[in-house]
Every structure is written in C-alpha cells, then in structure tokens.
Amino acid sequence: MTNSIENTGSENHNRQPDTNWREYFSFSTDHKVIGVQYMVTTFIFFLIGGLLAMIIRGELLTPESNVVDRSLYNGLFTLHGTVMIFLWIIPFNAGLANYLVPLMIGAKDMAFPVLNAIAFWMIPPAGILLLSSFLVQGGPAQAGWWSYPPISIQNPSGYPINGESIWILSVALLGISSIMGGVNFITTIVWMRAPGMTFFRMPIFVWSVLSAQLLQLFCLPSLTGAIILLFFDLTFGTNFFKPLQDGDPIIYQHLFWFYSHPAVYVMALPAFGIFAEILPAFSRNPLFGYRSVAIASFGIGLVSIFVWVHHMFASATPNWMRILFMVSSMLVAVPTGVKVFAWTATVWNGRLHLLTPMLFALGGVVMFVFGGITGIMLASVPFDIHVNNTYFVVGHFHYIVHNTITMAIFAAIYFWFPKITGRMYAEGWGKIHFFLTFIGANLTFFPMHPLGLQGMLRRVSSYDPQYQGWNIVASLGGFLLGMSTLPFIANMIGSLLLGKEASYNPWHATGLEWKTSSPPPKENFEEIPVVNEPPYNYNDRSLEAPEAAAQE
Amino acid sequence: MRKIFNSLLLAAFIAAIMIIARWIGHQAYSWMPTQATAEAKRVDDIFSFLTSVGAFIFLGITGIIGYSLLTCRATRGDWSHGHPARSDARIEILWTVIPTLLVLWLAAQSYNIYQQLNIEGLSPIVHLHMLEEPAVAATVKSDINQLAENIEVIAKQWVWSFRYPNNIVSNELHVVVNERTRLNLHSQDVIHGFYIPEFRLKQDIVPNRNIDIVLTPTQTGKYRLRDSQFSGTDFALMQADVYVDSSEAYSQWLSQVAKRK
C-alpha cells in the first residue's frame, strides 16, 4: 500500500494520490485526510462494538446466564451501545461528510481546518479512554447507554475512578468533538459553496449533513449538561437526580432524550443523503422530487426535536404528554415518507445497475421501510406501553441503526472508494459481502420483534426458556453478521493494494466530486468549478461517455 | 389500450396487497401473549390495525422496487439515462397529503384505544412534587370505591413484595378475576418497571413518587411479573409470580398467608 501511494504520488502530481501515507497518522488539516482518518478509526471501533455484540448474542444463545457474569454482561451492552453510537455511526458520518462536503460544494477545504483536525483527534483518546474502563476496578459502566440515574450513580465499585465516571468523561469529550464538527460543517456549507452552487443545486447529501449538524448544535448541549450534572451526583455528592434526596431522575431522562432522540436523525439523515446519491446514479434517473426531498431533510430535523418523550411513555409521563408526543412522533413519518416515495419513484422505470453500492442502498431502503413502520407502531401509546423496553424496541432500533444506516455506510464506502483511493474495489467480493450482510442482518434483528411482542425484556442476561427459539436464530444471525465483515475487510485492503485504477467517474455520476481526479488533488480542484446545471442531471448525454467529459 | 391495461394491473396489485395486508393484520393477534386483562384486547386491536396498515405500505413499496428490479435492469456498460422525470407536483402533493391524513388517522385510533384503556392511575403523576399530600386522594375518581382491592407493590433491587389491605405482605401478587384492582407502585432504590406481558400494561416505578395503575384481569391463571426498567446487576432475576384468582381462591389464599404469619 505504502509503496504504490508513494511512488505514484511522486510521479504524477495531479492524477495520482499525492498524500503520503504518513500524513494519515499526522495532524493533517486536509479535509480529505481527516475524513479518511475518521472513517478508518471509527471502523475499528465498529469491529470492537461488533465483537461486544457477538459476546452478548453468545450469552443469549441459551436461557441461562453462563458465558459471562451478570455485571460484565451489563458492561458489555452498555459499551456496545455507546461504542456503536458515539464511536461508530456519528463520527463515521462526520468522516464521510468531511471527505465529501467540500468536494460536493466545490470548496477547497473545510471552513476551519485546524478545528477540524482537533475534532478528529479527540476521538481516538476518548474511545481508548472508554474501552480502558474494562481495566478499572469494578469494570466498565453498567447502566446502559442511556445511563439513567439513580442506577448510574450507585457506583457499585466504590472507587472514585469507576466505569461510570469514565463513561461520562468519554461521552462528554465525544460530544465536544461533535460540536466542533457541527460548527465547521454548517459554516462550510453556508459560506463556501462554489459559484452557482445555490442551495437548491446542492446534492441531498449536503442538505442532510446540514440538517444533521444543525441538530447537533442545537440539541447536543442538553446531553452534555445532563451528564455533567450526573458526574457531579456520582463524584461530588450533589443531588440533582437523586430521588431520595429531592432530586428528580426524570429530569435527566428529558435532558437525555432531548438530544438522544434527534441523535437518531443525526445518524439517519446522512444515510438518507447517501441513498439519494446512489439510487439516481445506478438508476440513471434524476432524483425524483429533488426539492421536496431537500426540504424534507429539514422537516425531519425540525420535527425530530419535538418527539423525545416517546422514549418515556412508560416513565412517569402524564397523559397529556403521552398524547402530544404520540402525535408529533407519528408526524415524522410524513417527511420521511416523502423521502422513501422519492427514492422509489427514482428507481421506478430506471435502468438499474445492480452493483454493490446499489445493492446496499436498495437493501437499506427496504429494511428502512420495515424499521419505519415499526417506528410508527412504537409511537402509538397503547401499543408502546406493551412493548416498551422489550426486544421489539431493540429490533426496531437495529433495523434503523444497522439495517439502514450501517448498510448506507457500506453503500457509501463502495460508492466513493474509487474516488478516495483511486482504485476500484472487487465487485464479486462486494456482492458476497452484501448478501451475507443482508441475510445476517435480517436473521439477527427480525426475531427480536416476535420476542418483544411475547414480552422478552431488553438488557436481561438470562431469560425464560420459552424465548429460546427466536434467540438462537438471532444469535446465529449475529455471528453471520460478524463474519460478513471479513470479505469486506479483505476487499478493501486487497483493492487498495491491487485494485484496478479508477477513472474520474467510474459510475458516470453527477456531482462535483466526480469532476475531479480520483483521488482528488490537494485543494480538490484545479480551479474552482462553476455550477450551472441542476443536480442529478442524469439526462446529460456527456455522462454516458464520462471519460470524454472528464477530459474537458 | 396499454394505458387501460396498466391501470388494471395497478388496481389488481393494490387489491392483492390490501387482501394480504388485512390477512397479516389478522394474524397479528396470534403473535401476542394470552389476553389476561380487559386492556389486553384493546392493545391487540390497535396492534392488528397498525400491522395491517404497515403491511400495506411495506408490500406496496417493496412491490414497486421489486418490480423495477425484475424488469428495469440495464445491460452491462449501458449508462444511458432512464426516464427524464424530475418531479411531478401532483404526485408530490399527493404523497405528502395522504401520509399526513393516514398518520392523523393512526393517531386518532391510538388515542381512542388509549382512552378506552382508562389508565386512570396515571393521572396523579401530574401532581409531581406534592408528596406531602396523599396523591391518590388528590385524584380520586368516582369509581375508586368500586375497586375490589388496593394493593401496594414495593420494588427494590432485586425483589418484589406486595402488601395487601389487611397488612399481609407476600412475594406473590394475587388479584381477583374480573375485578378492578388498583396497584400503588413504590420503589425503594432505583427506577423499576412493572410489567406483565399478558396484561399488556407497563409502568415505571420512580422512587419517591406515588404511581398507581389500575387493571381488570379477565382470565384466571398464573403469570409472571418482570422488572421492565433496567435495575442493575440481577435485573434479569427480578421476577415474581402473579396469580389471577377467583374471589373464593383469593380469600382462601389471603387467610392462609395470614395464618402463616
């Protein structure tokens, strides 16, 4: 890997990678380097989070608690959730957006390159800090990723440095990193667009990043505030959330979900953006209803701020609040539906190329429809009261965060791999990866729905034998899902070393990132492009002969 | 001619998925545990309804995508464009208005069923910090007098205990079939959750708050109470037996426990 990049880099300044491999381990301020740093780092955390999940599924293979002890089990699911959300999806999306947004809007870099690098470099130490809690006395935090008090401030180990305090510190650091990213993305998108790149000529991916990052800026402080108060309660003996000393644990739940519900959309919106890039490219159609899809991104962001109480229907939530938040939660379906219908109409009557990114995108959309429908069900108060905190919720949630968002992330990796590395990935291996993932994902997460309907609670380390059948299916699916990353890793490393060289625009796609070399030169473009056509212009004949277009 | 044929095809598709969706919605009842309270039936009704609507949408969208996958494949290397349509205002308005109406309908149905559940015990929660006053008294409704029993449920890490009117304490929950029972939920440490799947009811128990739920069991038998809100190390073990008894069996059990005491 290192040789090919170094050699070609020195031979051809413009068309070949001109980033020395050492830069990827340095405090580089190039948004592309930072983007790759984010994506590779977070993928390592994804593998760690996945391993934790496989231990969890190993434990749940049998009704008894026999693989790990109960407190370690609690630590495992707490860290699995935390790693996957705060160290995989959110920062991976930040990395992808880091790489793509300046290219897509025709900018040379992000608005604040140094801030950008600082934001990234907070992530590895925060992640290592979090994982180090396996080594402290009493083990990692055991209160679940939402860390509700009073359970989270019980501190069973009795030590001042304990799993929970490390958890709080780590999540706070990751939050600060996200805020830095948010400021940077919003400034970049608002101020640094190329001439002619009006808001309604921006790719949907950029729209979705803008909406997601606005949510980060607006809602994240609520979580940071909540966990700082939690830290005071845990370490300094304050009583913000201690019910027996006149504190109120429910206030924590409100503060927590005020961020953590919108966080779902911080994760999902970029995934929707990815679908909107890939489906038109491989259907050879313009994105149907571009304007409404763009506005729907904002609509989703806006409505999602007013739905947080649906996580608390079974908490001490009064009736009026239950009803109000039931209606607002269901309303999210409207802008989300607009997106789904637009994707479907884009695929309809197209000329479909079922290459790996397209397979991941279509698979993700189909599973998103399923997850969205169960989401509406959960918004319905009477039904939610039955399945709240059961595996039905776990199933729904994973259909969104894994089967939609992680599928979209894989779609994105394959789609932009040629652009980022200058080489093509191996299509056959990509398809194997897709089918293993798609089958594994459904085998793992579908059985959770019947389990939840039957009343199996989440977070249990042992369960009644009546639930074993579906649990075996889910566990075997989970192991398959774990294995499915192996062809992916092999493909990525192999293709980076030996892959065929990629052209400017192997998918004959629209978008400014496809008009510069693969990989793009420093500062992205030979000269700043001028945009004078609508996005997703798949009617453009020149796209059918992209090599010619690239030479222009 | 072709247009008529296409319309007929579309109509047949919609009719087919409607029938299948309705059938799936009907099946939904069998995915649920036994209905052991009056409330359970209503919850299952809303679930069946949501499943029908959901199945219709899921089949509709995947049907269209699946049809495209089968019939609209490009030949390798053919990167020419598909259809040139960018947008169609009528379709876009339609697919915004219809889901909005649909969602409002779903919300109305859910609200309706929620009202029928009549979980009156939750209303006291509005009076949060008024713990000095008896919270139940603040919200007594006319039918409280008709409640057969008022049982106190005490949760602590990781045991359930139940206090009955004549001050009898047990680790088993006994309630009388077909009689409304009020449960006063208390926690002595962290947040626990009261959940019996067959009853379809769930309520978090927040320490230092008086929270009640009211239920009417309709089927005698033995059920299992579980802690639904994660409560620490032995969370999974925090279970208790629940018996729905006939009123004779209930009084018999009460006197037995009293004797043992």
PDB file of N, CA, C and O in Angstrom, chain A residues 117-174:
ATOM      1  N   ALA A 117      -9.241  19.221  12.459  1.00  0.00           N
ATOM      2  CA  ALA A 117      -8.265  18.223  12.897  1.00  0.00           C
ATOM      3  C   ALA A 117      -8.390  17.984  14.404  1.00  0.00           C
ATOM      4  O   ALA A 117      -8.321  16.843  14.865  1.00  0.00           O
ATOM      5  N   ILE A 118      -8.607  19.051  15.160  1.00  0.00           N
ATOM      6  CA  ILE A 118      -8.744  18.887  16.615  1.00  0.00           C
ATOM      7  C   ILE A 118      -9.962  17.997  16.915  1.00  0.00           C
ATOM      8  O   ILE A 118      -9.898  17.089  17.735  1.00  0.00           O
ATOM      9  N   ALA A 119     -11.065  18.281  16.192  1.00  0.00           N
ATOM     10  CA  ALA A 119     -12.278  17.490  16.410  1.00  0.00           C
ATOM     11  C   ALA A 119     -11.991  16.018  16.180  1.00  0.00           C
ATOM     12  O   ALA A 119     -12.429  15.164  16.955  1.00  0.00           O
ATOM     13  N   PHE A 120     -11.249  15.702  15.123  1.00  0.00           N
ATOM     14  CA  PHE A 120     -10.939  14.291  14.903  1.00  0.00           C
ATOM     15  C   PHE A 120     -10.047  13.736  16.010  1.00  0.00           C
ATOM     16  O   PHE A 120     -10.302  12.659  16.541  1.00  0.00           O
ATOM     17  N   TRP A 121      -8.999  14.476  16.343  1.00  0.00           N
ATOM     18  CA  TRP A 121      -8.011  13.919  17.276  1.00  0.00           C
ATOM     19  C   TRP A 121      -8.541  13.779  18.699  1.00  0.00           C
ATOM     20  O   TRP A 121      -7.852  13.229  19.563  1.00  0.00           O
ATOM     21  N   MET A 122      -9.755  14.262  18.961  1.00  0.00           N
ATOM     22  CA  MET A 122     -10.349  13.980  20.266  1.00  0.00           C
ATOM     23  C   MET A 122     -10.956  12.578  20.307  1.00  0.00           C
ATOM     24  O   MET A 122     -11.187  12.027  21.383  1.00  0.00           O
ATOM     25  N   ILE A 123     -11.218  12.019  19.123  1.00  0.00           N
ATOM     26  CA  ILE A 123     -11.958  10.762  19.100  1.00  0.00           C
ATOM     27  C   ILE A 123     -11.125   9.545  19.541  1.00  0.00           C
ATOM     28  O   ILE A 123     -11.568   8.802  20.415  1.00  0.00           O
ATOM     29  N   PRO A 124      -9.901   9.350  18.980  1.00  0.00           N
ATOM     30  CA  PRO A 124      -9.169   8.155  19.439  1.00  0.00           C
ATOM     31  C   PRO A 124      -8.922   8.143  20.949  1.00  0.00           C
ATOM     32  O   PRO A 124      -9.222   7.111  21.589  1.00  0.00           O
ATOM     33  N   PRO A 125      -8.460   9.247  21.562  1.00  0.00           N
ATOM     34  CA  PRO A 125      -8.274   9.162  23.019  1.00  0.00           C
ATOM     35  C   PRO A 125      -9.580   8.919  23.772  1.00  0.00           C
ATOM     36  O   PRO A 125      -9.602   8.138  24.728  1.00  0.00           O
ATOM     37  N   ALA A 126     -10.671   9.563  23.314  1.00  0.00           N
ATOM     38  CA  ALA A 126     -11.953   9.355  24.010  1.00  0.00           C
ATOM     39  C   ALA A 126     -12.382   7.895  23.897  1.00  0.00           C
ATOM     40  O   ALA A 126     -12.887   7.308  24.858  1.00  0.00           O
ATOM     41  N   GLY A 127     -12.159   7.306  22.725  1.00  0.00           N
ATOM     42  CA  GLY A 127     -12.535   5.906  22.524  1.00  0.00           C
ATOM     43  C   GLY A 127     -11.684   4.973  23.366  1.00  0.00           C
ATOM     44  O   GLY A 127     -12.187   4.035  24.001  1.00  0.00           O
ATOM     45  N   ILE A 128     -10.369   5.243  23.376  1.00  0.00           N
ATOM     46  CA  ILE A 128      -9.471   4.384  24.162  1.00  0.00           C
ATOM     47  C   ILE A 128      -9.799   4.531  25.646  1.00  0.00           C
ATOM     48  O   ILE A 128      -9.831   3.548  26.389  1.00  0.00           O
ATOM     49  N   LEU A 129     -10.092   5.761  26.051  1.00  0.00           N
ATOM     50  CA  LEU A 129     -10.489   6.001  27.443  1.00  0.00           C
ATOM     51  C   LEU A 129     -11.708   5.151  27.804  1.00  0.00           C
ATOM     52  O   LEU A 129     -11.724   4.455  28.823  1.00  0.00           O
ATOM     53  N   LEU A 130     -12.699   5.179  26.919  1.00  0.00           N
ATOM     54  CA  LEU A 130     -13.925   4.422  27.190  1.00  0.00           C
ATOM     55  C   LEU A 130     -13.615   2.930  27.335  1.00  0.00           C
ATOM     56  O   LEU A 130     -14.054   2.280  28.274  1.00  0.00           O
ATOM     57  N   LEU A 131     -12.839   2.409  26.386  1.00  0.00           N
ATOM     58  CA  LEU A 131     -12.558   0.973  26.416  1.00  0.00           C
ATOM     59  C   LEU A 131     -11.663   0.601  27.590  1.00  0.00           C
ATOM     60  O   LEU A 131     -11.706  -0.523  28.088  1.00  0.00           O
ATOM     61  N   SER A 132     -10.839   1.572  28.037  1.00  0.00           N
ATOM     62  CA  SER A 132      -9.944   1.290  29.168  1.00  0.00           C
ATOM     63  C   SER A 132     -10.746   0.981  30.426  1.00  0.00           C
ATOM     64  O   SER A 132     -10.221   0.400  31.370  1.00  0.00           O
ATOM     65  N   SER A 133     -12.027   1.359  30.426  1.00  0.00           N
ATOM     66  CA  SER A 133     -12.803   1.116  31.640  1.00  0.00           C
ATOM     67  C   SER A 133     -13.008  -0.375  31.898  1.00  0.00           C
ATOM     68  O   SER A 133     -13.396  -0.764  32.986  1.00  0.00           O
ATOM     69  N   PHE A 134     -12.723  -1.217  30.898  1.00  0.00           N
ATOM     70  CA  PHE A 134     -12.738  -2.658  31.160  1.00  0.00           C
ATOM     71  C   PHE A 134     -11.655  -3.029  32.177  1.00  0.00           C
ATOM     72  O   PHE A 134     -11.715  -4.075  32.804  1.00  0.00           O
ATOM     73  N   LEU A 135     -10.638  -2.158  32.281  1.00  0.00           N
ATOM     74  CA  LEU A 135      -9.499  -2.497  33.130  1.00  0.00           C
ATOM     75  C   LEU A 135      -9.602  -1.926  34.544  1.00  0.00           C
ATOM     76  O   LEU A 135      -8.846  -2.319  35.415  1.00  0.00           O
ATOM     77  N   VAL A 136     -10.508  -0.974  34.774  1.00  0.00           N
ATOM     78  CA  VAL A 136     -10.561  -0.388  36.113  1.00  0.00           C
ATOM     79  C   VAL A 136     -11.317  -1.317  37.070  1.00  0.00           C
ATOM     80  O   VAL A 136     -12.050  -2.207  36.647  1.00  0.00           O
ATOM     81  N   GLN A 137     -11.097  -1.065  38.358  1.00  0.00           N
ATOM     82  CA  GLN A 137     -11.788  -1.844  39.393  1.00  0.00           C
ATOM     83  C   GLN A 137     -13.293  -1.736  39.189  1.00  0.00           C
ATOM     84  O   GLN A 137     -13.812  -0.641  39.054  1.00  0.00           O
ATOM     85  N   GLY A 138     -13.963  -2.848  39.175  1.00  0.00           N
ATOM     86  CA  GLY A 138     -15.425  -2.802  39.040  1.00  0.00           C
ATOM     87  C   GLY A 138     -15.889  -2.814  37.592  1.00  0.00           C
ATOM     88  O   GLY A 138     -17.074  -2.925  37.338  1.00  0.00           O
ATOM     89  N   GLY A 139     -14.944  -2.693  36.659  1.00  0.00           N
ATOM     90  CA  GLY A 139     -15.301  -2.825  35.247  1.00  0.00           C
ATOM     91  C   GLY A 139     -15.987  -1.598  34.677  1.00  0.00           C
ATOM     92  O   GLY A 139     -16.121  -0.572  35.352  1.00  0.00           O
ATOM     93  N   PRO A 140     -16.418  -1.713  33.413  1.00  0.00           N
ATOM     94  CA  PRO A 140     -16.986  -0.545  32.727  1.00  0.00           C
ATOM     95  C   PRO A 140     -18.360  -0.149  33.284  1.00  0.00           C
ATOM     96  O   PRO A 140     -18.921  -0.866  34.118  1.00  0.00           O
ATOM     97  N   ALA A 141     -18.857   0.968  32.784  1.00  0.00           N
ATOM     98  CA  ALA A 141     -20.195   1.432  33.180  1.00  0.00           C
ATOM     99  C   ALA A 141     -21.202   0.314  32.933  1.00  0.00           C
ATOM    100  O   ALA A 141     -21.083  -0.437  31.973  1.00  0.00           O
ATOM    101  N   GLN A 142     -22.197   0.224  33.807  1.00  0.00           N
ATOM    102  CA  GLN A 142     -23.148  -0.888  33.691  1.00  0.00           C
ATOM    103  C   GLN A 142     -24.585  -0.408  33.649  1.00  0.00           C
ATOM    104  O   GLN A 142     -25.508  -1.173  33.920  1.00  0.00           O
ATOM    105  N   ALA A 143     -24.779   0.870  33.357  1.00  0.00           N
ATOM    106  CA  ALA A 143     -26.134   1.401  33.487  1.00  0.00           C
ATOM    107  C   ALA A 143     -26.847   1.530  32.143  1.00  0.00           C
ATOM    108  O   ALA A 143     -27.869   2.187  32.045  1.00  0.00           O
ATOM    109  N   GLY A 144     -26.305   0.891  31.099  1.00  0.00           N
ATOM    110  CA  GLY A 144     -26.923   1.033  29.785  1.00  0.00           C
ATOM    111  C   GLY A 144     -26.453   2.317  29.128  1.00  0.00           C
ATOM    112  O   GLY A 144     -25.951   3.224  29.803  1.00  0.00           O
ATOM    113  N   TRP A 145     -26.586   2.389  27.775  1.00  0.00           N
ATOM    114  CA  TRP A 145     -26.013   3.557  27.096  1.00  0.00           C
ATOM    115  C   TRP A 145     -26.756   4.827  27.453  1.00  0.00           C
ATOM    116  O   TRP A 145     -26.258   5.913  27.291  1.00  0.00           O
ATOM    117  N   TRP A 146     -27.999   4.689  28.018  1.00  0.00           N
ATOM    118  CA  TRP A 146     -28.680   5.935  28.361  1.00  0.00           C
ATOM    119  C   TRP A 146     -28.405   6.338  29.812  1.00  0.00           C
ATOM    120  O   TRP A 146     -28.785   7.410  30.233  1.00  0.00           O
ATOM    121  N   SER A 147     -27.759   5.444  30.582  1.00  0.00           N
ATOM    122  CA  SER A 147     -27.187   5.838  31.871  1.00  0.00           C
ATOM    123  C   SER A 147     -28.170   6.532  32.811  1.00  0.00           C
ATOM    124  O   SER A 147     -27.839   7.519  33.451  1.00  0.00           O
ATOM    125  N   TYR A 148     -29.382   5.987  32.892  1.00  0.00           N
ATOM    126  CA  TYR A 148     -30.385   6.616  33.754  1.00  0.00           C
ATOM    127  C   TYR A 148     -29.944   6.614  35.209  1.00  0.00           C
ATOM    128  O   TYR A 148     -29.553   5.580  35.745  1.00  0.00           O
ATOM    129  N   PRO A 149     -30.061   7.755  35.920  1.00  0.00           N
ATOM    130  CA  PRO A 149     -29.980   7.701  37.361  1.00  0.00           C
ATOM    131  C   PRO A 149     -31.317   7.153  37.894  1.00  0.00           C
ATOM    132  O   PRO A 149     -32.314   7.235  37.182  1.00  0.00           O
ATOM    133  N   PRO A 150     -31.388   6.651  39.096  1.00  0.00           N
ATOM    134  CA  PRO A 150     -30.309   6.539  40.091  1.00  0.00           C
ATOM    135  C   PRO A 150     -29.356   5.368  39.841  1.00  0.00           C
ATOM    136  O   PRO A 150     -28.311   5.321  40.480  1.00  0.00           O
ATOM    137  N   ILE A 151     -29.667   4.477  38.901  1.00  0.00           N
ATOM    138  CA  ILE A 151     -28.812   3.303  38.750  1.00  0.00           C
ATOM    139  C   ILE A 151     -27.387   3.711  38.380  1.00  0.00           C
ATOM    140  O   ILE A 151     -26.418   3.111  38.830  1.00  0.00           O
ATOM    141  N   SER A 152     -27.265   4.761  37.570  1.00  0.00           N
ATOM    142  CA  SER A 152     -25.934   5.145  37.089  1.00  0.00           C
ATOM    143  C   SER A 152     -25.095   5.816  38.169  1.00  0.00           C
ATOM    144  O   SER A 152     -23.890   5.947  38.012  1.00  0.00           O
ATOM    145  N   ILE A 153     -25.728   6.263  39.258  1.00  0.00           N
ATOM    146  CA  ILE A 153     -24.917   6.922  40.283  1.00  0.00           C
ATOM    147  C   ILE A 153     -24.764   6.044  41.521  1.00  0.00           C
ATOM    148  O   ILE A 153     -24.353   6.507  42.577  1.00  0.00           O
ATOM    149  N   GLN A 154     -25.050   4.759  41.348  1.00  0.00           N
ATOM    150  CA  GLN A 154     -24.898   3.871  42.507  1.00  0.00           C
ATOM    151  C   GLN A 154     -23.441   3.491  42.775  1.00  0.00           C
ATOM    152  O   GLN A 154     -23.089   3.183  43.898  1.00  0.00           O
ATOM    153  N   ASN A 155     -22.609   3.502  41.749  1.00  0.00           N
ATOM    154  CA  ASN A 155     -21.183   3.205  41.866  1.00  0.00           C
ATOM    155  C   ASN A 155     -20.899   1.966  42.716  1.00  0.00           C
ATOM    156  O   ASN A 155     -20.366   2.066  43.823  1.00  0.00           O
ATOM    157  N   PRO A 156     -21.213   0.781  42.181  1.00  0.00           N
ATOM    158  CA  PRO A 156     -21.026  -0.433  42.975  1.00  0.00           C
ATOM    159  C   PRO A 156     -19.576  -0.672  43.396  1.00  0.00           C
ATOM    160  O   PRO A 156     -19.327  -1.275  44.434  1.00  0.00           O
ATOM    161  N   SER A 157     -18.608  -0.179  42.610  1.00  0.00           N
ATOM    162  CA  SER A 157     -17.209  -0.458  42.965  1.00  0.00           C
ATOM    163  C   SER A 157     -16.743   0.390  44.139  1.00  0.00           C
ATOM    164  O   SER A 157     -15.817   0.014  44.865  1.00  0.00           O
ATOM    165  N   GLY A 158     -17.356   1.558  44.334  1.00  0.00           N
ATOM    166  CA  GLY A 158     -16.961   2.408  45.444  1.00  0.00           C
ATOM    167  C   GLY A 158     -15.717   3.250  45.190  1.00  0.00           C
ATOM    168  O   GLY A 158     -15.341   4.075  46.021  1.00  0.00           O
ATOM    169  N   TYR A 159     -15.078   3.062  44.048  1.00  0.00           N
ATOM    170  CA  TYR A 159     -13.871   3.833  43.761  1.00  0.00           C
ATOM    171  C   TYR A 159     -14.233   5.159  43.102  1.00  0.00           C
ATOM    172  O   TYR A 159     -15.195   5.228  42.340  1.00  0.00           O
ATOM    173  N   PRO A 160     -13.417   6.199  43.362  1.00  0.00           N
ATOM    174  CA  PRO A 160     -13.723   7.483  42.709  1.00  0.00           C
ATOM    175  C   PRO A 160     -13.548   7.425  41.193  1.00  0.00           C
ATOM    176  O   PRO A 160     -14.280   8.068  40.459  1.00  0.00           O
ATOM    177  N   ILE A 161     -12.536   6.645  40.732  1.00  0.00           N
ATOM    178  CA  ILE A 161     -12.423   6.451  39.277  1.00  0.00           C
ATOM    179  C   ILE A 161     -13.104   5.130  38.957  1.00  0.00           C
ATOM    180  O   ILE A 161     -12.621   4.063  39.317  1.00  0.00           O
ATOM    181  N   ASN A 162     -14.257   5.211  38.343  1.00  0.00           N
ATOM    182  CA  ASN A 162     -15.019   3.986  38.068  1.00  0.00           C
ATOM    183  C   ASN A 162     -15.536   4.013  36.649  1.00  0.00           C
ATOM    184  O   ASN A 162     -15.403   5.014  35.937  1.00  0.00           O
ATOM    185  N   GLY A 163     -16.098   2.899  36.242  1.00  0.00           N
ATOM    186  CA  GLY A 163     -16.562   2.766  34.864  1.00  0.00           C
ATOM    187  C   GLY A 163     -17.506   3.878  34.457  1.00  0.00           C
ATOM    188  O   GLY A 163     -17.412   4.439  33.363  1.00  0.00           O
ATOM    189  N   GLU A 164     -18.399   4.240  35.351  1.00  0.00           N
ATOM    190  CA  GLU A 164     -19.400   5.247  35.017  1.00  0.00           C
ATOM    191  C   GLU A 164     -18.752   6.621  34.816  1.00  0.00           C
ATOM    192  O   GLU A 164     -19.086   7.341  33.867  1.00  0.00           O
ATOM    193  N   SER A 165     -17.809   6.985  35.687  1.00  0.00           N
ATOM    194  CA  SER A 165     -17.205   8.312  35.530  1.00  0.00           C
ATOM    195  C   SER A 165     -16.379   8.360  34.241  1.00  0.00           C
ATOM    196  O   SER A 165     -16.348   9.388  33.550  1.00  0.00           O
ATOM    197  N   ILE A 166     -15.753   7.247  33.899  1.00  0.00           N
ATOM    198  CA  ILE A 166     -15.009   7.207  32.628  1.00  0.00           C
ATOM    199  C   ILE A 166     -15.977   7.325  31.453  1.00  0.00           C
ATOM    200  O   ILE A 166     -15.724   8.033  30.482  1.00  0.00           O
ATOM    201  N   TRP A 167     -17.108   6.652  31.584  1.00  0.00           N
ATOM    202  CA  TRP A 167     -18.127   6.724  30.526  1.00  0.00           C
ATOM    203  C   TRP A 167     -18.543   8.181  30.305  1.00  0.00           C
ATOM    204  O   TRP A 167     -18.605   8.665  29.171  1.00  0.00           O
ATOM    205  N   ILE A 168     -18.822   8.877  31.418  1.00  0.00           N
ATOM    206  CA  ILE A 168     -19.292  10.260  31.314  1.00  0.00           C
ATOM    207  C   ILE A 168     -18.227  11.133  30.644  1.00  0.00           C
ATOM    208  O   ILE A 168     -18.514  11.904  29.715  1.00  0.00           O
ATOM    209  N   LEU A 169     -16.988  10.969  31.099  1.00  0.00           N
ATOM    210  CA  LEU A 169     -15.900  11.788  30.553  1.00  0.00           C
ATOM    211  C   LEU A 169     -15.744  11.538  29.054  1.00  0.00           C
ATOM    212  O   LEU A 169     -15.627  12.469  28.252  1.00  0.00           O
ATOM    213  N   SER A 170     -15.791  10.270  28.688  1.00  0.00           N
ATOM    214  CA  SER A 170     -15.602   9.907  27.292  1.00  0.00           C
ATOM    215  C   SER A 170     -16.732  10.461  26.417  1.00  0.00           C
ATOM    216  O   SER A 170     -16.486  11.057  25.359  1.00  0.00           O
ATOM    217  N   VAL A 171     -17.968  10.288  26.879  1.00  0.00           N
ATOM    218  CA  VAL A 171     -19.101  10.779  26.080  1.00  0.00           C
ATOM    219  C   VAL A 171     -19.057  12.308  25.989  1.00  0.00           C
ATOM    220  O   VAL A 171     -19.348  12.893  24.941  1.00  0.00           O
ATOM    221  N   ALA A 172     -18.640  12.958  27.079  1.00  0.00           N
ATOM    222  CA  ALA A 172     -18.552  14.421  27.039  1.00  0.00           C
ATOM    223  C   ALA A 172     -17.504  14.863  26.017  1.00  0.00           C
ATOM    224  O   ALA A 172     -17.737  15.786  25.225  1.00  0.00           O
ATOM    225  N   LEU A 173     -16.357  14.180  25.992  1.00  0.00           N
ATOM    226  CA  LEU A 173     -15.315  14.527  25.014  1.00  0.00           C
ATOM    227  C   LEU A 173     -15.815  14.330  23.586  1.00  0.00           C
ATOM    228  O   LEU A 173     -15.606  15.184  22.714  1.00  0.00           O
ATOM    229  N   LEU A 174     -16.503  13.204  23.369  1.00  0.00           N
ATOM    230  CA  LEU A 174     -17.017  12.935  22.025  1.00  0.00           C
ATOM    231  C   LEU A 174     -18.055  13.978  21.641  1.00  0.00           C
ATOM    232  O   LEU A 174     -18.136  14.402  20.480  1.00  0.00           O
TER     233      LEU A 174
END
